[in-house]
PDB file of C-alpha atoms in Angstrom:
ATOM      1  CA  UNK A 164     -18.069  48.030   0.210  1.00 50.00           C
ATOM      2  CA  UNK A 165     -17.171  44.798  -1.550  1.00 51.00           C
ATOM      3  CA  UNK A 166     -15.882  41.981   0.568  1.00 50.00           C
ATOM      4  CA  UNK A 167     -12.721  40.277  -0.597  1.00 49.00           C
ATOM      5  CA  UNK A 168     -12.124  36.565  -0.410  1.00 47.00           C
ATOM      6  CA  UNK A 169      -9.954  35.276   2.443  1.00 48.00           C
ATOM      7  CA  UNK A 170      -7.862  33.587  -0.266  1.00 45.00           C
ATOM      8  CA  UNK A 171      -7.133  36.576  -2.422  1.00 45.00           C
ATOM      9  CA  UNK A 172      -3.458  37.420  -2.611  1.00 44.00           C
ATOM     10  CA  UNK A 173      -2.578  34.402  -0.486  1.00 43.00           C
ATOM     11  CA  UNK A 174       0.979  34.421  -1.828  1.00 44.00           C
ATOM     12  CA  UNK A 175       1.533  37.851  -0.283  1.00 43.00           C
ATOM     13  CA  UNK A 176       0.342  36.795   3.167  1.00 44.00           C
ATOM     14  CA  UNK A 177       2.278  33.590   3.535  1.00 42.00           C
ATOM     15  CA  UNK A 178       6.083  33.226   3.516  1.00 44.00           C
ATOM     16  CA  UNK A 179       7.357  32.735   0.021  1.00 42.00           C
ATOM     17  CA  UNK A 180       9.352  29.514   0.695  1.00 45.00           C
ATOM     18  CA  UNK A 181       6.029  27.745   1.172  1.00 43.00           C
ATOM     19  CA  UNK A 182       5.067  28.451  -2.407  1.00 42.00           C
ATOM     20  CA  UNK A 183       8.366  28.163  -4.260  1.00 41.00           C
ATOM     21  CA  UNK A 184       8.079  26.215  -7.488  1.00 44.00           C
ATOM     22  CA  UNK A 185      10.953  23.898  -6.454  1.00 45.00           C
ATOM     23  CA  UNK A 186       8.987  22.678  -3.440  1.00 41.00           C
ATOM     24  CA  UNK A 187       5.759  20.994  -4.493  1.00 43.00           C
ATOM     25  CA  UNK A 188       5.389  18.073  -2.137  1.00 41.00           C
ATOM     26  CA  UNK A 189       4.282  17.897   1.425  1.00 40.00           C
ATOM     27  CA  UNK A 190       7.168  16.742   3.685  1.00 46.00           C
ATOM     28  CA  UNK A 191       5.533  14.231   6.005  1.00 46.00           C
ATOM     29  CA  UNK A 192       6.078  10.700   7.234  1.00 48.00           C
ATOM     30  CA  UNK A 193       3.011   9.381   5.385  1.00 47.00           C
ATOM     31  CA  UNK A 194       3.947   8.867   1.691  1.00 49.00           C
ATOM     32  CA  UNK A 195       0.345   8.554   0.532  1.00 47.00           C
ATOM     33  CA  UNK A 196      -0.394  12.124   1.683  1.00 45.00           C
ATOM     34  CA  UNK A 197       2.473  13.670  -0.243  1.00 42.00           C
ATOM     35  CA  UNK A 198       1.511  11.801  -3.412  1.00 42.00           C
ATOM     36  CA  UNK A 199      -1.787  13.632  -3.849  1.00 43.00           C
ATOM     37  CA  UNK A 200      -1.083  17.007  -2.334  1.00 41.00           C
ATOM     38  CA  UNK A 201       0.718  19.472  -4.531  1.00 40.00           C
ATOM     39  CA  UNK A 202       1.638  22.226  -2.141  1.00 37.00           C
ATOM     40  CA  UNK A 203       4.284  22.819   0.479  1.00 38.00           C
ATOM     41  CA  UNK A 204       3.166  22.942   4.133  1.00 40.00           C
ATOM     42  CA  UNK A 205       4.474  22.393   7.568  1.00 37.00           C
ATOM     43  CA  UNK A 206       5.469  18.771   8.374  1.00 41.00           C
ATOM     44  CA  UNK A 207       2.656  16.653   9.725  1.00 39.00           C
ATOM     45  CA  UNK A 208       2.985  14.772  12.918  1.00 39.00           C
ATOM     46  CA  UNK A 209       1.421  11.374  13.336  1.00 37.00           C
ATOM     47  CA  UNK A 210       0.009  10.358  16.709  1.00 39.00           C
ATOM     48  CA  UNK A 211       1.904   7.436  18.204  1.00 38.00           C
ATOM     49  CA  UNK A 212      -1.355   5.511  18.580  1.00 36.00           C
ATOM     50  CA  UNK A 213      -1.887   5.683  14.803  1.00 35.00           C
ATOM     51  CA  UNK A 214       1.592   4.275  14.138  1.00 33.00           C
ATOM     52  CA  UNK A 215       1.221   1.525  16.660  1.00 33.00           C
ATOM     53  CA  UNK A 216      -2.267   0.607  15.387  1.00 35.00           C
ATOM     54  CA  UNK A 217      -0.941   0.431  11.794  1.00 37.00           C
ATOM     55  CA  UNK A 218       1.920  -1.846  12.789  1.00 37.00           C
ATOM     56  CA  UNK A 219      -0.451  -4.024  14.853  1.00 39.00           C
ATOM     57  CA  UNK A 220      -2.881  -4.227  11.978  1.00 42.00           C
ATOM     58  CA  UNK A 221      -0.151  -5.248   9.553  1.00 41.00           C
ATOM     59  CA  UNK A 222       0.690  -8.197  11.803  1.00 41.00           C
ATOM     60  CA  UNK A 223      -2.870  -9.486  12.249  1.00 41.00           C
ATOM     61  CA  UNK A 224      -3.441 -11.006   8.837  1.00 45.00           C
ATOM     62  CA  UNK A 225      -1.535 -14.253   9.149  1.00 47.00           C
ATOM     63  CA  UNK A 226       2.045 -14.738   8.043  1.00 47.00           C
ATOM     64  CA  UNK A 227       3.816 -11.464   7.382  1.00 47.00           C
ATOM     65  CA  UNK A 228       6.437 -12.411   4.857  1.00 48.00           C
ATOM     66  CA  UNK A 229      10.041 -11.555   5.255  1.00 47.00           C
ATOM     67  CA  UNK A 230      11.222 -11.369   1.678  1.00 47.00           C
ATOM     68  CA  UNK A 231      14.169 -13.607   1.092  1.00 46.00           C
ATOM     69  CA  UNK A 232      15.967 -11.129  -1.143  1.00 44.00           C
ATOM     70  CA  UNK A 233      17.850  -8.070   0.036  1.00 45.00           C
ATOM     71  CA  UNK A 234      18.549  -4.743  -1.616  1.00 45.00           C
ATOM     72  CA  UNK A 235      21.834  -6.096  -2.903  1.00 50.00           C
ATOM     73  CA  UNK A 236      20.141  -9.022  -4.649  1.00 58.00           C
ATOM     74  CA  UNK A 237      19.880  -9.092  -8.375  1.00 67.00           C
ATOM     75  CA  UNK A 238      16.536  -8.555 -10.088  1.00 77.00           C
ATOM     76  CA  UNK A 239      16.369 -12.225 -11.035  1.00 84.00           C
ATOM     77  CA  UNK A 240      16.972 -13.307  -7.410  1.00 89.00           C
ATOM     78  CA  UNK A 241      14.178 -11.081  -6.193  1.00 92.00           C
ATOM     79  CA  UNK A 242      11.836 -12.242  -8.967  1.00 92.00           C
ATOM     80  CA  UNK A 243      12.644 -15.883  -8.059  1.00 93.00           C
ATOM     81  CA  UNK A 244      11.948 -15.174  -4.389  1.00 93.00           C
ATOM     82  CA  UNK A 245       8.555 -13.592  -5.247  1.00 95.00           C
ATOM     83  CA  UNK A 246       7.628 -16.533  -7.457  1.00 95.00           C
ATOM     84  CA  UNK A 247       8.552 -18.959  -4.678  1.00 95.00           C
ATOM     85  CA  UNK A 248       6.374 -17.096  -2.180  1.00 95.00           C
ATOM     86  CA  UNK A 249       3.467 -17.030  -4.620  1.00 97.00           C
ATOM     87  CA  UNK A 250       3.778 -20.768  -5.342  1.00 95.00           C
ATOM     88  CA  UNK A 251       4.244 -21.832  -1.722  1.00 96.00           C
ATOM     89  CA  UNK A 252       1.293 -19.891  -0.329  1.00 97.00           C
ATOM     90  CA  UNK A 253      -2.323 -20.106  -1.524  1.00 97.00           C
ATOM     91  CA  UNK A 254      -3.026 -16.373  -0.900  1.00 98.00           C
ATOM     92  CA  UNK A 255      -0.305 -13.743  -1.036  1.00 97.00           C
ATOM     93  CA  UNK A 256      -0.745  -9.979  -0.577  1.00 98.00           C
ATOM     94  CA  UNK A 257       2.072  -7.532  -1.285  1.00 97.00           C
ATOM     95  CA  UNK A 258       1.069  -4.524   0.740  1.00 97.00           C
ATOM     96  CA  UNK A 259       2.202  -1.377   2.494  1.00 97.00           C
ATOM     97  CA  UNK A 260       1.150  -0.805   6.075  1.00 96.00           C
ATOM     98  CA  UNK A 261      -0.094   2.731   5.515  1.00 97.00           C
ATOM     99  CA  UNK A 262      -2.142   2.047   2.339  1.00 97.00           C
ATOM    100  CA  UNK A 263      -5.930   2.214   2.841  1.00 97.00           C
ATOM    101  CA  UNK A 264      -6.539  -0.006  -0.192  1.00 97.00           C
ATOM    102  CA  UNK A 265      -4.193  -2.636   1.205  1.00 97.00           C
ATOM    103  CA  UNK A 266      -6.016  -2.477   4.535  1.00 97.00           C
ATOM    104  CA  UNK A 267      -9.315  -2.909   2.703  1.00 97.00           C
ATOM    105  CA  UNK A 268      -8.125  -5.968   0.784  1.00 97.00           C
ATOM    106  CA  UNK A 269      -6.563  -7.544   3.887  1.00 97.00           C
ATOM    107  CA  UNK A 270      -9.754  -6.727   5.783  1.00 97.00           C
ATOM    108  CA  UNK A 271     -11.873  -8.607   3.212  1.00 97.00           C
ATOM    109  CA  UNK A 272      -9.673 -11.682   3.644  1.00 97.00           C
ATOM    110  CA  UNK A 273      -9.917 -11.299   7.400  1.00 96.00           C
ATOM    111  CA  UNK A 274     -13.723 -11.102   7.172  1.00 95.00           C
ATOM    112  CA  UNK A 275     -13.719 -14.305   5.098  1.00 96.00           C
ATOM    113  CA  UNK A 276     -11.508 -16.059   7.702  1.00 96.00           C
ATOM    114  CA  UNK A 277      -8.605 -16.280   5.260  1.00 96.00           C
ATOM    115  CA  UNK A 278      -5.086 -15.673   6.524  1.00 95.00           C
ATOM    116  CA  UNK A 279      -3.026 -14.522   3.529  1.00 96.00           C
ATOM    117  CA  UNK A 280       0.765 -14.472   3.462  1.00 97.00           C
ATOM    118  CA  UNK A 281       1.389 -10.733   3.651  1.00 97.00           C
ATOM    119  CA  UNK A 282       4.586  -8.992   2.597  1.00 96.00           C
ATOM    120  CA  UNK A 283       4.627  -5.429   3.856  1.00 97.00           C
ATOM    121  CA  UNK A 284       6.878  -3.724   1.334  1.00 96.00           C
ATOM    122  CA  UNK A 285       7.399  -0.588   3.426  1.00 96.00           C
ATOM    123  CA  UNK A 286       9.001  -2.744   6.140  1.00 95.00           C
ATOM    124  CA  UNK A 287      11.665  -4.133   3.777  1.00 93.00           C
ATOM    125  CA  UNK A 288      13.936  -1.111   4.009  1.00 92.00           C
ATOM    126  CA  UNK A 289      16.178  -0.651   1.007  1.00 90.00           C
ATOM    127  CA  UNK A 290      14.766  -3.736  -0.721  1.00 92.00           C
ATOM    128  CA  UNK A 291      11.288  -2.135  -1.008  1.00 93.00           C
ATOM    129  CA  UNK A 292      11.945  -0.418  -4.328  1.00 93.00           C
ATOM    130  CA  UNK A 293      13.608  -3.490  -5.860  1.00 94.00           C
ATOM    131  CA  UNK A 294      10.753  -5.770  -4.826  1.00 95.00           C
ATOM    132  CA  UNK A 295       8.109  -3.393  -6.103  1.00 95.00           C
ATOM    133  CA  UNK A 296       9.984  -3.099  -9.406  1.00 95.00           C
ATOM    134  CA  UNK A 297      10.182  -6.909  -9.689  1.00 95.00           C
ATOM    135  CA  UNK A 298       6.425  -7.162  -8.948  1.00 96.00           C
ATOM    136  CA  UNK A 299       5.698  -4.627 -11.701  1.00 96.00           C
ATOM    137  CA  UNK A 300       7.857  -6.649 -14.086  1.00 94.00           C
ATOM    138  CA  UNK A 301       5.931  -9.812 -13.206  1.00 94.00           C
ATOM    139  CA  UNK A 302       2.400  -8.372 -13.196  1.00 96.00           C
ATOM    140  CA  UNK A 303       2.476  -5.068 -15.017  1.00 96.00           C
ATOM    141  CA  UNK A 304       0.965  -3.523 -11.819  1.00 97.00           C
ATOM    142  CA  UNK A 305       2.979  -0.848 -10.070  1.00 94.00           C
ATOM    143  CA  UNK A 306       0.525  -0.277  -7.206  1.00 96.00           C
ATOM    144  CA  UNK A 307      -0.343  -2.112  -3.979  1.00 97.00           C
ATOM    145  CA  UNK A 308      -1.985  -4.211  -2.911  1.00 98.00           C
ATOM    146  CA  UNK A 309      -0.828  -6.836  -5.285  1.00 97.00           C
ATOM    147  CA  UNK A 310      -2.907  -9.955  -4.681  1.00 98.00           C
ATOM    148  CA  UNK A 311      -2.154 -13.531  -5.731  1.00 98.00           C
ATOM    149  CA  UNK A 312      -4.493 -16.509  -5.255  1.00 98.00           C
ATOM    150  CA  UNK A 313      -3.418 -20.013  -6.145  1.00 97.00           C
ATOM    151  CA  UNK A 314      -0.317 -18.750  -7.869  1.00 96.00           C
ATOM    152  CA  UNK A 315      -2.349 -16.533 -10.160  1.00 96.00           C
ATOM    153  CA  UNK A 316      -2.214 -12.714 -10.102  1.00 97.00           C
ATOM    154  CA  UNK A 317      -5.602 -11.314  -9.180  1.00 97.00           C
ATOM    155  CA  UNK A 318      -4.794  -7.596  -9.244  1.00 97.00           C
ATOM    156  CA  UNK A 319      -5.322  -4.908  -6.672  1.00 97.00           C
ATOM    157  CA  UNK A 320      -8.019  -3.958  -4.185  1.00 97.00           C
ATOM    158  CA  UNK A 321     -10.715  -3.078  -6.685  1.00 97.00           C
ATOM    159  CA  UNK A 322     -10.077  -6.292  -8.625  1.00 97.00           C
ATOM    160  CA  UNK A 323     -10.331  -8.376  -5.433  1.00 97.00           C
ATOM    161  CA  UNK A 324     -13.468  -6.564  -4.284  1.00 97.00           C
ATOM    162  CA  UNK A 325     -15.079  -6.967  -7.717  1.00 97.00           C
ATOM    163  CA  UNK A 326     -14.344 -10.758  -7.672  1.00 97.00           C
ATOM    164  CA  UNK A 327     -16.001 -10.910  -4.257  1.00 97.00           C
ATOM    165  CA  UNK A 328     -19.091  -8.905  -5.321  1.00 97.00           C
ATOM    166  CA  UNK A 329     -19.486 -11.140  -8.412  1.00 97.00           C
ATOM    167  CA  UNK A 330     -19.311 -14.266  -6.275  1.00 96.00           C
ATOM    168  CA  UNK A 331     -16.042 -15.378  -7.885  1.00 97.00           C
ATOM    169  CA  UNK A 332     -13.597 -14.892  -5.003  1.00 97.00           C
ATOM    170  CA  UNK A 333     -14.756 -17.717  -2.725  1.00 96.00           C
ATOM    171  CA  UNK A 334     -14.679 -20.346  -5.476  1.00 97.00           C
ATOM    172  CA  UNK A 335     -11.195 -19.097  -6.458  1.00 97.00           C
ATOM    173  CA  UNK A 336     -10.048 -19.392  -2.846  1.00 97.00           C
ATOM    174  CA  UNK A 337     -11.583 -22.865  -2.564  1.00 96.00           C
ATOM    175  CA  UNK A 338      -9.859 -23.981  -5.759  1.00 96.00           C
ATOM    176  CA  UNK A 339      -6.566 -22.845  -4.202  1.00 96.00           C
ATOM    177  CA  UNK A 340      -7.249 -25.038  -1.164  1.00 95.00           C
ATOM    178  CA  UNK A 341      -8.196 -22.216   1.193  1.00 95.00           C
ATOM    179  CA  UNK A 342     -10.992 -22.834   3.659  1.00 91.00           C
ATOM    180  CA  UNK A 343     -13.394 -19.915   3.750  1.00 89.00           C
ATOM    181  CA  UNK A 344     -15.484 -19.350   6.883  1.00 82.00           C
TER     182      UNK A 344
END
């Protein structure tokens, strides 16, 4: 007798609304999960300790920047606000609290004893989309983290890590007037 796979005819064993073609994303409070899963499942719940740890971590990297623009601001006002933040702070990281790449980049700066000016885009409410669009217009980069050192756009996490591995990050930070431990 041939054994059948546990996954054969899965569509007949599960309720059809889970596999409707109109529903392809995972409804959950963690946007990064739904972006790379392409099936419909039950909503995920996030332990309160995870949420609190994420918020606490986002606050531990130095100044967390309240963006000066609001959702009703024009694109030029938001762009001007971003440029001001970049020029007034030697290290600026545009981040999202839930993003593992953002946490890795901020963690590298923390390990170096550098306290960047951090703007958590997902804490901006309705302005998040406008600020991220303005950042993409300025840098050509639509992802986070978006790292600036000495007023110069560095790139994302992999760019920052590569600079560090090549021994170029610390001199760049020093040139921007940042003391590295």
